[in-house]
């Protein structure tokens, strides 16, 4: 297969899905036009100029896309390429359309119905206090691990890398300038053009600072970056959303979409052949990157890009407080998920365009690679052109950079720019991830305020400045401590299962609300079908990990703590599911909730 066939076919499927299924979800299931006629969005009803701010549809799209599209659509498909290109491609397309886009839209809708509150608060009101508490506990656990884990990826991208640190760091004052200008003038077009131009200048100016005083100042080690990142996240979480978080994510989305648009153009120009087979010998397990079989691990490894519980944090955190109209849910919720799927497909193309032996040499340790009986093809040549030894650089980030560099440098004009493209993509990945860190920290702040508000009521008010500062600082401390100490490494393997468990919880709540408001009860199947698959997959994967890894003393990943934490997370999921099923039976014979105009 060649890459053009894969890309064109995938984009056509996603466009048709948005036009047909997205319209069906918006018009028939969620009835968004009726909501616009009868109710204000939380952004208008609770406008406070800080968290609740009516926001232009495309700015909200940029923020939401930048926040949800973190490491998942970049790294997940690359690691899952171990199984061949077909399982990843099918899961990305089916998972995004049937699962991810529906999940993101219904979670956003559910939160907006409750004035933009977190999914834990929504679960409490829709399913009862027990489900609400379990949901909140699961969310706080998952978001803390996610923020620390994503930050670790950034650390190693920016470590002793002044060019990258400068290019990423300069986006902060640029975004604040754009936010202030747009707030004062309302001229989004001019703000966007100037902001994007300044970011591109910063990226291309980056190499010039190396070896200078500024370059030396920005040459930071892991410990220094471990302190700087939580400090930045504190300000991103505590400052008004229009000043830093929204404009920075909006501008970052230009780079994210722009880079992958360039990759799409590169694929059309070069038309690389997909070197991987449809299925590899590792589909039954025993692979050098992922030890488990293709199912359930394809759906656990590829989260963002298909369906991801992390999206529920954004969809019930910052975004529902920003939407100007209810109908914007179709573009921001459903649409952004499908665009992220394209990102995942392009990452898969970049990985599978490499020779399989080169891919496995990068993504497995030298000791493990020797046992595979493979000989590298272009790896030594690529290492020389890039100026960096590539063997054993596991984790997926380097593979994406190498794959994209390989495609770009096949274009004659760019054949001598391998090192530049490689470094640019590494920093692009760092910027990609940082936009999720700032939004995720703000969501963690909301969760802490929800929990703390049960003990001290003023803390629950998002407009109370001392509470905002306290909750933001505590959120940054929780994941910052894990980042600085490195303890996150012992529980990072839990993220795959817990993240998809969070997606299951989002679908459970979505199904509950649809059952209550939909004109036809069968519309509930839009959530139940993906929920059935995901819930079984998550529980099987968790059981497999506990039995074969965490509580298996013969396995290198043996960890009683990880086993206990996995069991706790799965039990929380069971409690929420049992509570929901009971609620569904009680609701089934009651009439659907009629939409009523909100009193001013």
Coordinates of C-alpha atoms in Angstrom, one line a residue:
X1 CA 0.0 0.0 0.0
X2 CA 1.1 3.6 -0.6
X3 CA 0.6 6.4 1.8
X4 CA -1.6 8.5 -0.5
X5 CA -4.3 5.8 -0.6
X6 CA -4.3 5.6 3.1
X7 CA -4.5 9.4 3.7
X8 CA -7.1 10.2 1.0
X9 CA -9.4 7.3 2.0
X10 CA -9.2 8.2 5.7
X11 CA -9.9 11.9 5.2
X12 CA -12.9 11.1 3.0
X13 CA -14.3 8.8 5.6
X14 CA -13.9 11.4 8.3
X15 CA -15.5 14.2 6.2
X16 CA -18.5 12.0 5.4
X17 CA -18.8 11.0 9.1
X18 CA -18.8 14.7 10.2
X19 CA -21.4 15.7 7.6
X20 CA -23.8 12.8 8.3
X21 CA -23.2 11.4 11.8
X22 CA -22.1 14.7 13.3
X23 CA -25.2 16.4 12.0
X24 CA -27.4 13.6 13.3
X25 CA -25.8 13.8 16.8
X26 CA -26.3 17.6 16.8
X27 CA -29.8 17.8 15.3
X28 CA -31.6 14.6 16.5
X29 CA -29.8 13.3 19.6
X30 CA -28.6 16.5 21.4
X31 CA -31.0 18.9 19.8
X32 CA -28.5 21.7 19.8
X33 CA -30.5 24.2 17.8
X34 CA -33.4 23.9 20.2
X35 CA -31.0 24.5 23.1
X36 CA -29.8 27.7 21.4
X37 CA -33.4 28.9 21.2
X38 CA -34.3 28.1 24.8
X39 CA -31.1 28.4 26.9
X40 CA -28.0 30.5 27.2
X41 CA -24.7 28.7 27.3
X42 CA -22.8 28.8 30.6
X43 CA -20.4 31.3 29.0
X44 CA -23.1 33.8 28.7
X45 CA -25.2 33.0 31.8
X46 CA -22.2 33.1 34.1
X47 CA -19.8 35.4 32.2
X48 CA -17.2 36.5 34.7
X49 CA -14.4 37.6 32.3
X50 CA -12.1 34.9 33.7
X51 CA -13.3 31.3 33.4
X52 CA -16.7 31.9 31.9
X53 CA -16.0 33.8 28.7
X54 CA -18.1 33.7 25.5
X55 CA -15.5 32.8 22.9
X56 CA -15.4 32.8 19.1
X57 CA -16.2 29.4 17.7
X58 CA -12.8 29.0 16.0
X59 CA -10.9 30.2 18.9
X60 CA -12.7 27.7 21.1
X61 CA -12.0 25.0 18.5
X62 CA -8.3 26.0 18.5
X63 CA -8.2 25.8 22.3
X64 CA -10.1 22.5 22.5
X65 CA -8.1 20.8 19.7
X66 CA -4.8 22.0 21.2
X67 CA -5.8 20.8 24.6
X68 CA -7.0 17.3 23.6
X69 CA -4.3 16.6 21.0
X70 CA -1.4 15.9 23.3
X71 CA 1.1 13.0 23.1
X72 CA -1.6 10.4 22.4
X73 CA -2.2 10.9 18.6
X74 CA 1.5 11.3 18.1
X75 CA 3.0 8.5 20.2
X76 CA 0.1 5.9 20.4
X77 CA -0.1 5.0 16.7
X78 CA 3.7 4.8 16.5
X79 CA 4.0 2.3 19.3
X80 CA 1.0 0.3 18.0
X81 CA 2.6 0.1 14.6
X82 CA 4.4 -3.0 16.1
X83 CA 1.2 -4.9 15.2
X84 CA 1.2 -3.7 11.5
X85 CA -0.6 -0.8 9.9
X86 CA -4.0 -2.3 9.6
X87 CA -5.1 -2.7 13.3
X88 CA -4.0 0.9 14.0
X89 CA -5.8 2.3 10.9
X90 CA -9.0 0.5 11.7
X91 CA -9.0 1.5 15.3
X92 CA -8.3 5.1 14.6
X93 CA -11.1 5.4 12.1
X94 CA -13.7 3.3 13.8
X95 CA -12.8 4.5 17.3
X96 CA -12.8 8.2 16.3
X97 CA -16.1 8.2 14.5
X98 CA -18.2 5.7 16.6
X99 CA -16.5 6.4 19.9
X100 CA -14.3 9.5 20.3
X101 CA -16.4 12.1 18.5
X102 CA -19.6 11.0 20.2
X103 CA -17.8 10.9 23.6
X104 CA -16.4 14.4 23.2
X105 CA -19.7 15.8 22.1
X106 CA -21.9 14.3 24.8
X107 CA -19.4 15.1 27.6
X108 CA -19.3 18.7 26.5
X109 CA -23.1 18.8 26.3
X110 CA -23.4 17.1 29.7
X111 CA -21.1 19.6 31.4
X112 CA -22.8 22.6 29.7
X113 CA -26.2 21.4 31.0
X114 CA -24.7 21.7 34.5
X115 CA -23.2 25.2 34.0
X116 CA -19.8 23.9 32.9
X117 CA -19.2 21.8 36.0
X118 CA -16.7 18.9 36.1
X119 CA -17.8 15.4 35.0
X120 CA -17.6 14.4 38.7
X121 CA -20.3 16.9 39.6
X122 CA -22.3 15.9 36.5
X123 CA -22.1 12.3 37.6
X124 CA -23.2 13.2 41.1
X125 CA -26.3 15.0 39.8
X126 CA -27.2 12.5 37.1
X127 CA -26.3 9.2 38.9
X128 CA -26.1 10.0 42.6
X129 CA -23.4 10.8 45.2
X130 CA -21.7 7.4 45.1
X131 CA -21.1 7.6 41.4
X132 CA -20.1 11.2 41.7
X133 CA -17.5 10.5 44.3
X134 CA -16.0 7.5 42.4
X135 CA -15.9 9.6 39.2
X136 CA -14.2 12.5 41.0
X137 CA -11.6 10.2 42.6
X138 CA -10.8 8.5 39.3
X139 CA -10.5 11.9 37.5
X140 CA -8.2 13.4 40.0
X141 CA -6.0 10.2 40.0
X142 CA -5.8 10.1 36.2
X143 CA -5.2 13.8 35.6
X144 CA -2.3 13.9 38.1
X145 CA -0.6 11.0 36.4
X146 CA -1.3 12.4 32.9
X147 CA 0.2 15.8 33.7
X148 CA 3.3 14.4 35.2
X149 CA 3.7 11.8 32.4
X150 CA 3.2 14.3 29.6
X151 CA 5.7 16.7 31.3
X152 CA 8.3 14.0 31.4
X153 CA 8.1 13.7 27.6
X154 CA 8.7 17.5 27.4
X155 CA 11.6 17.3 29.8
X156 CA 13.6 15.1 27.5
X157 CA 12.7 17.1 24.4
X158 CA 13.9 20.4 26.0
X159 CA 16.7 19.1 28.2
X160 CA 20.0 20.9 27.2
X161 CA 18.1 22.2 24.1
X162 CA 18.1 26.1 24.1
X163 CA 16.6 26.3 20.7
X164 CA 13.6 24.3 21.8
X165 CA 13.3 26.0 25.2
X166 CA 13.3 29.4 23.5
X167 CA 10.8 28.4 20.8
X168 CA 8.4 27.0 23.3
X169 CA 8.9 29.6 26.0
X170 CA 8.4 32.6 23.7
X171 CA 4.9 31.5 22.9
X172 CA 3.9 32.6 26.4
X173 CA 4.4 36.4 26.0
X174 CA 3.2 36.2 22.4
X175 CA 0.0 34.5 23.5
X176 CA -0.6 37.1 26.2
X177 CA -0.1 39.9 23.7
X178 CA -2.6 38.3 21.4
X179 CA -5.1 37.8 24.2
X180 CA -4.8 41.4 25.3
X181 CA -5.0 42.7 21.7
X182 CA -8.1 40.6 20.9
X183 CA -9.7 41.5 24.2
X184 CA -9.3 45.2 23.5
X185 CA -10.0 45.4 19.8
X186 CA -12.0 42.3 19.0
X187 CA -9.9 41.9 15.8
X188 CA -9.3 38.2 15.8
X189 CA -7.9 38.1 12.2
X190 CA -5.1 40.7 12.9
X191 CA -4.3 39.1 16.3
X192 CA -4.0 35.6 14.6
X193 CA -1.8 36.8 11.7
X194 CA 0.6 38.7 14.0
X195 CA 0.7 36.0 16.6
X196 CA 1.3 33.2 14.2
X197 CA 4.0 35.2 12.4
X198 CA 5.9 35.9 15.6
X199 CA 5.8 32.2 16.6
X200 CA 7.2 31.1 13.3
X201 CA 9.9 33.8 13.6
X202 CA 10.8 32.5 17.0
X203 CA 11.1 28.9 15.7
X204 CA 13.4 29.9 12.9
X205 CA 15.4 32.3 15.1
X206 CA 16.0 29.6 17.6
X207 CA 19.3 28.2 16.2
X208 CA 20.9 31.6 16.3
X209 CA 20.7 31.8 20.1
X210 CA 22.9 28.7 20.6
X211 CA 26.3 29.6 22.0
X212 CA 25.1 33.1 23.1
X213 CA 24.4 34.3 26.6
X214 CA 20.7 33.8 26.1
X215 CA 21.4 30.3 24.8
X216 CA 23.4 29.4 27.8
X217 CA 20.7 30.8 30.1
X218 CA 18.1 28.6 28.4
X219 CA 20.3 25.5 28.5
X220 CA 18.5 23.7 31.3
X221 CA 18.8 20.3 32.9
X222 CA 15.9 18.0 33.9
X223 CA 15.7 19.2 37.5
X224 CA 15.5 22.9 36.4
X225 CA 12.8 22.1 33.9
X226 CA 10.9 20.1 36.5
X227 CA 10.5 23.2 38.6
X228 CA 9.8 25.6 35.7
X229 CA 7.0 23.6 34.1
X230 CA 4.8 23.5 37.2
X231 CA 5.4 27.2 37.8
X232 CA 4.2 27.9 34.2
X233 CA 1.2 25.6 34.7
X234 CA 0.3 27.5 37.9
X235 CA -0.1 30.8 36.0
X236 CA -1.9 29.1 33.1
X237 CA -4.4 27.6 35.6
X238 CA -4.8 30.7 37.7
X239 CA -4.9 33.6 35.2
X240 CA -8.1 34.5 33.3
X241 CA -8.6 32.0 30.4
X242 CA -8.6 34.8 27.8
X243 CA -5.2 36.1 28.8
X244 CA -2.9 33.1 28.4
X245 CA -4.5 29.6 28.0
X246 CA -7.0 30.3 25.2
X247 CA -4.7 32.4 22.9
X248 CA -1.7 30.2 23.5
X249 CA -3.7 27.0 22.6
X250 CA -5.3 28.8 19.7
X251 CA -2.0 29.9 18.2
X252 CA -0.4 26.5 19.0
X253 CA -3.2 24.8 17.0
X254 CA -2.0 26.7 13.9
X255 CA 1.4 25.0 14.2
X256 CA -0.1 21.7 15.0
X257 CA -2.5 21.7 12.0
X258 CA 0.1 23.4 9.9
X259 CA 2.8 20.9 10.5
X260 CA 0.5 18.0 9.7
X261 CA -0.9 19.8 6.7
X262 CA 2.7 20.1 5.5
X263 CA 3.2 16.4 6.2
X264 CA 0.0 15.6 4.1
X265 CA 1.5 17.7 1.2
X266 CA 4.8 15.9 1.7
X267 CA 3.0 12.5 1.4
X268 CA 1.3 13.6 -1.8
X269 CA 4.6 14.8 -3.3
X270 CA 6.8 11.9 -2.2
X271 CA 4.0 9.2 -2.0
X272 CA 6.1 6.9 0.3
X273 CA 5.4 3.3 0.3
X274 CA 4.1 1.8 3.6
X275 CA 6.9 -0.6 4.4
X276 CA 5.1 -2.4 7.2
X277 CA 2.9 -5.4 6.5
X278 CA -0.8 -5.2 7.4
X279 CA -0.2 -7.6 10.3
X280 CA 3.1 -8.5 11.9
X281 CA 4.1 -11.6 13.8
X282 CA 3.5 -9.8 17.1
X283 CA -0.3 -9.6 16.8
X284 CA -0.6 -12.5 19.3
X285 CA 1.7 -10.9 21.8
X286 CA 5.4 -11.1 22.7
X287 CA 6.4 -7.9 20.9
X288 CA 9.5 -5.9 21.8
X289 CA 7.5 -2.7 22.4
X290 CA 4.1 -3.9 23.7
X291 CA 4.1 -7.3 25.4
X292 CA 0.4 -8.0 25.0
X293 CA -1.7 -9.1 22.0
X294 CA -3.2 -6.8 19.5
X295 CA -6.6 -6.9 21.3
X296 CA -7.0 -5.3 23.8
X297 CA -3.8 -3.4 23.6
X298 CA -4.4 -1.6 20.3
X299 CA -7.3 0.2 22.0
X300 CA -5.3 1.0 25.1
X301 CA -2.1 2.1 23.3
X302 CA -3.9 4.4 20.9
X303 CA -6.1 6.7 23.0
X304 CA -6.1 10.2 21.7
X305 CA -6.8 9.9 18.0
X306 CA -9.5 7.3 18.5
X307 CA -11.2 7.7 21.9
X308 CA -9.6 9.1 25.1
X309 CA -10.8 9.7 28.6
X310 CA -8.4 12.6 28.8
X311 CA -10.8 14.5 26.5
X312 CA -13.4 14.3 29.2
X313 CA -11.3 16.6 31.4
X314 CA -11.2 19.3 28.8
X315 CA -14.8 18.7 27.7
X316 CA -16.0 19.2 31.3
X317 CA -13.3 21.7 32.3
X318 CA -12.3 24.7 30.2
X319 CA -14.2 24.3 27.0
X320 CA -17.8 24.2 28.3
X321 CA -17.2 27.6 30.0
X322 CA -16.2 29.1 26.7
X323 CA -18.7 28.1 24.0
X324 CA -20.8 31.0 22.6
X325 CA -23.6 28.8 21.2
X326 CA -24.8 25.3 21.9
X327 CA -24.5 24.4 18.3
X328 CA -20.8 25.1 18.5
X329 CA -20.5 21.6 20.1
X330 CA -20.7 20.0 16.7
X331 CA -17.6 21.9 15.5
X332 CA -15.6 22.0 18.7
X333 CA -16.6 18.6 20.2
X334 CA -17.3 16.3 17.3
X335 CA -15.1 18.1 14.7
X336 CA -11.9 18.5 16.8
X337 CA -11.9 14.8 17.5
X338 CA -12.0 13.9 13.8
X339 CA -9.2 16.4 13.1
X340 CA -7.2 14.7 15.8
X341 CA -7.8 11.4 14.1
X342 CA -6.1 12.8 11.0
X343 CA -3.1 13.6 13.2
X344 CA -3.0 10.0 14.5
X345 CA -3.2 8.7 10.9
X346 CA -0.3 10.9 9.8
X347 CA 1.8 9.7 12.7
X348 CA 1.0 6.2 11.7
X349 CA 2.2 7.0 8.1
X350 CA 5.4 8.5 9.4
X351 CA 6.2 5.4 11.4
X352 CA 5.2 2.7 8.9
X353 CA 7.0 4.5 6.0
X354 CA 10.2 3.5 7.8
X355 CA 11.8 0.1 7.2
X356 CA 10.5 -2.3 10.0
X357 CA 14.0 -3.1 11.1
X358 CA 14.8 0.6 11.5
X359 CA 11.6 1.2 13.4
X360 CA 12.3 -1.7 15.8
X361 CA 15.9 -0.6 16.3
X362 CA 14.7 2.9 17.4
X363 CA 11.8 1.7 19.6
X364 CA 13.5 -1.2 21.5
X365 CA 16.6 -1.4 23.5
X366 CA 19.8 -2.7 21.7
X367 CA 19.7 -5.9 23.8
X368 CA 16.1 -6.7 22.8
X369 CA 16.7 -5.7 19.1
X370 CA 19.5 -8.2 18.8
X371 CA 17.0 -11.0 19.7
X372 CA 14.7 -10.1 16.7
X373 CA 17.2 -11.2 14.0
X374 CA 16.7 -8.0 12.0
X375 CA 19.2 -5.9 10.1
X376 CA 18.7 -2.1 9.9
X377 CA 18.4 -0.7 6.4
X378 CA 18.7 3.1 6.4
X379 CA 19.2 3.8 10.1
X380 CA 22.9 4.5 10.0
X381 CA 22.5 6.9 7.1
X382 CA 19.6 8.7 8.9
X383 CA 21.7 8.9 12.1
X384 CA 24.6 10.5 10.2
X385 CA 22.3 13.0 8.4
X386 CA 20.6 14.0 11.6
X387 CA 23.7 14.1 13.6
X388 CA 22.4 11.9 16.4
X389 CA 22.5 8.2 17.3
X390 CA 19.0 6.9 16.9
X391 CA 19.3 3.3 18.2
X392 CA 17.3 2.5 21.4
X393 CA 15.5 5.9 21.6
X394 CA 12.2 4.3 22.8
X395 CA 9.0 6.1 23.5
X396 CA 7.8 7.0 20.0
X397 CA 8.7 10.7 19.9
X398 CA 12.0 10.1 18.1
X399 CA 10.4 7.7 15.7
X400 CA 7.8 10.4 14.6
X401 CA 10.6 12.9 14.1
X402 CA 12.7 10.5 12.1
X403 CA 9.7 9.4 10.0
X404 CA 8.6 12.9 9.2
X405 CA 12.2 13.9 8.5
X406 CA 12.5 10.9 6.1
X407 CA 9.5 12.0 4.2
X408 CA 10.4 15.7 4.0
X409 CA 14.0 15.1 2.9
X410 CA 12.8 13.0 0.0
X411 CA 11.7 16.3 -1.5
X412 CA 14.8 17.5 -3.5
X413 CA 14.7 21.1 -2.1
X414 CA 14.9 19.8 1.5
X415 CA 17.3 16.9 1.0
X416 CA 20.1 18.6 3.0
X417 CA 17.9 19.8 5.9
X418 CA 17.5 16.5 7.8
X419 CA 18.9 17.9 11.1
X420 CA 16.7 21.0 10.9
X421 CA 13.5 19.0 10.3
X422 CA 14.4 16.5 13.0
X423 CA 14.9 19.2 15.6
X424 CA 11.9 21.2 14.4
X425 CA 9.6 18.1 14.9
X426 CA 11.0 17.3 18.3
X427 CA 10.1 20.9 19.4
X428 CA 6.8 20.7 17.6
X429 CA 6.0 17.7 19.8
X430 CA 7.0 19.5 22.9
X431 CA 4.7 22.4 22.0
X432 CA 2.0 19.9 21.2
X433 CA 2.2 18.4 24.7
X434 CA 2.6 21.6 26.6
X435 CA -0.8 22.9 25.5
X436 CA -2.4 19.8 27.1
X437 CA -0.4 20.4 30.3
X438 CA -1.7 23.9 30.9
X439 CA -5.4 23.0 30.1
X440 CA -5.0 19.8 32.2
X441 CA -3.7 21.7 35.2
X442 CA -6.6 24.1 35.0
X443 CA -9.0 21.1 35.0
X444 CA -7.2 19.6 38.0
X445 CA -7.8 23.0 39.7
X446 CA -11.5 22.6 39.1
X447 CA -11.5 19.1 40.4
X448 CA -9.7 20.1 43.6
X449 CA -12.2 23.0 44.1
X450 CA -15.1 20.5 43.6
X451 CA -13.7 18.1 46.2
X452 CA -12.5 20.8 48.6
X453 CA -15.9 22.7 48.3
X454 CA -17.5 19.8 50.2
X455 CA -15.4 20.7 53.3
X456 CA -15.1 24.5 52.8
X457 CA -17.9 26.0 50.7
X458 CA -16.1 29.1 49.4
X459 CA -13.5 26.9 47.7
X460 CA -16.1 25.7 45.3
X461 CA -16.6 29.1 43.9
X462 CA -14.5 29.5 40.7
X463 CA -14.7 33.3 41.0
X464 CA -13.0 33.3 44.4
X465 CA -9.4 34.4 43.9
X466 CA -7.8 32.8 47.0
X467 CA -9.5 29.5 46.2
X468 CA -8.3 29.6 42.6
X469 CA -4.7 30.3 43.7
X470 CA -4.8 27.6 46.4
X471 CA -6.3 24.9 44.1
X472 CA -3.9 25.8 41.2
X473 CA -0.9 25.6 43.5
X474 CA -2.0 22.3 44.9
X475 CA -2.7 20.8 41.5
X476 CA 0.8 21.9 40.3
X477 CA 2.4 20.6 43.5
X478 CA 0.8 17.1 43.1
X479 CA 2.0 16.5 39.6
X480 CA 5.1 18.6 40.0
X481 CA 6.3 16.5 42.9
X482 CA 5.9 13.3 40.8
X483 CA 7.7 15.0 38.0
X484 CA 10.6 16.2 40.1
X485 CA 11.0 13.0 42.1
X486 CA 10.6 10.7 39.1
X487 CA 8.1 8.5 41.0
X488 CA 5.7 8.7 38.2
X489 CA 7.7 6.0 36.4
X490 CA 6.3 3.4 38.8
X491 CA 2.7 4.1 37.9
X492 CA 2.8 5.4 34.3
X493 CA 1.9 2.0 32.9
X494 CA -1.5 2.5 34.6
X495 CA -2.4 5.4 32.4
X496 CA -3.4 3.4 29.3
X497 CA -6.1 1.4 31.2
X498 CA -7.2 4.3 33.5
X499 CA -7.5 6.7 30.6
X500 CA -9.9 4.5 28.7
X501 CA -11.8 3.7 31.9
X502 CA -12.3 7.5 32.1
X503 CA -13.7 7.4 28.5
X504 CA -16.1 4.6 29.6
X505 CA -17.3 6.9 32.4
X506 CA -17.9 9.7 29.9
X507 CA -20.0 7.4 27.7
X508 CA -22.0 6.2 30.7
X509 CA -22.9 9.7 31.7
X510 CA -23.7 10.6 28.0
X511 CA -25.9 7.6 27.7
X512 CA -27.7 8.6 30.9
X513 CA -28.5 12.1 29.6
X514 CA -29.5 11.0 26.1
X515 CA -31.9 8.5 27.7
X516 CA -33.6 11.4 29.5
X517 CA -33.8 14.0 26.8
X518 CA -33.9 12.2 23.5
X519 CA -37.1 11.9 21.5
X520 CA -36.4 8.3 20.8
X521 CA -34.9 5.9 23.4
X522 CA -32.8 4.1 20.8
X523 CA -30.6 7.2 20.4
X524 CA -29.0 5.9 23.6
X525 CA -27.2 3.4 21.4
X526 CA -24.9 6.1 20.1
X527 CA -23.2 5.8 23.5
X528 CA -24.0 2.2 24.4
X529 CA -22.3 0.6 21.4
X530 CA -18.9 2.2 21.9
X531 CA -19.3 1.8 25.7
X532 CA -19.9 -1.9 25.4
X533 CA -16.7 -2.4 23.4
X534 CA -14.6 -0.1 25.5
X535 CA -15.7 -1.3 28.9
X536 CA -15.0 -4.9 28.1
X537 CA -11.7 -4.0 26.5
X538 CA -10.6 -1.9 29.5
X539 CA -11.4 -4.5 32.1
X540 CA -9.8 -7.3 30.1
X541 CA -6.6 -5.2 29.6
X542 CA -6.5 -4.3 33.3
X543 CA -7.0 -8.0 34.3
X544 CA -4.3 -9.0 31.8
X545 CA -1.8 -6.5 33.2
X546 CA -2.5 -7.4 36.8
X547 CA -2.2 -11.2 36.2
X548 CA 0.7 -11.2 33.7
X549 CA 2.7 -8.2 34.7
X550 CA 2.0 -6.4 38.0
X551 CA 1.5 -9.5 40.2
X552 CA 3.8 -11.8 38.2
X553 CA 7.1 -11.9 40.1
X554 CA 8.8 -13.3 37.0
X555 CA 8.0 -10.2 34.9
X556 CA 10.3 -7.2 34.8
X557 CA 7.2 -5.0 35.4
X558 CA 6.3 -6.7 38.7
X559 CA 4.8 -4.2 41.1
X560 CA 2.3 -4.9 43.9
X561 CA 1.5 -1.2 44.1
X562 CA 0.6 -1.0 40.4
X563 CA -1.5 -4.2 40.8
X564 CA -3.4 -2.7 43.8
X565 CA -3.9 0.6 42.0
X566 CA -5.2 -1.2 38.9
X567 CA -7.7 -3.2 40.9
X568 CA -8.9 0.0 42.7
X569 CA -9.5 1.7 39.4
X570 CA -11.4 -1.2 37.9
X571 CA -13.5 -1.5 41.0
X572 CA -14.4 2.2 40.7
X573 CA -15.5 1.6 37.2
X574 CA -17.7 -1.3 38.2
X575 CA -19.4 0.8 40.9
X576 CA -20.1 3.5 38.4
X577 CA -21.5 1.0 35.8
X578 CA -23.7 -0.8 38.3
X579 CA -25.1 2.6 39.6
X580 CA -25.7 3.7 36.0
X581 CA -27.5 0.5 34.9
X582 CA -29.8 0.8 38.0
X583 CA -30.5 4.5 37.0
X584 CA -31.3 3.5 33.4
X585 CA -33.9 1.0 34.5
X586 CA -35.5 3.6 36.7
X587 CA -35.5 6.2 33.9
X588 CA -36.6 3.9 31.0
X589 CA -40.4 4.2 31.6
X590 CA -40.4 7.9 32.6
X591 CA -41.0 10.6 30.0
X592 CA -38.1 12.4 28.3
X593 CA -37.1 15.7 29.9
X594 CA -38.7 18.6 28.1
X595 CA -36.4 21.6 27.3
X596 CA -37.5 24.6 29.2
X597 CA -36.4 28.2 28.8
X598 CA -34.0 29.2 31.6
X599 CA -35.1 32.1 33.7
X600 CA -32.8 35.1 33.6

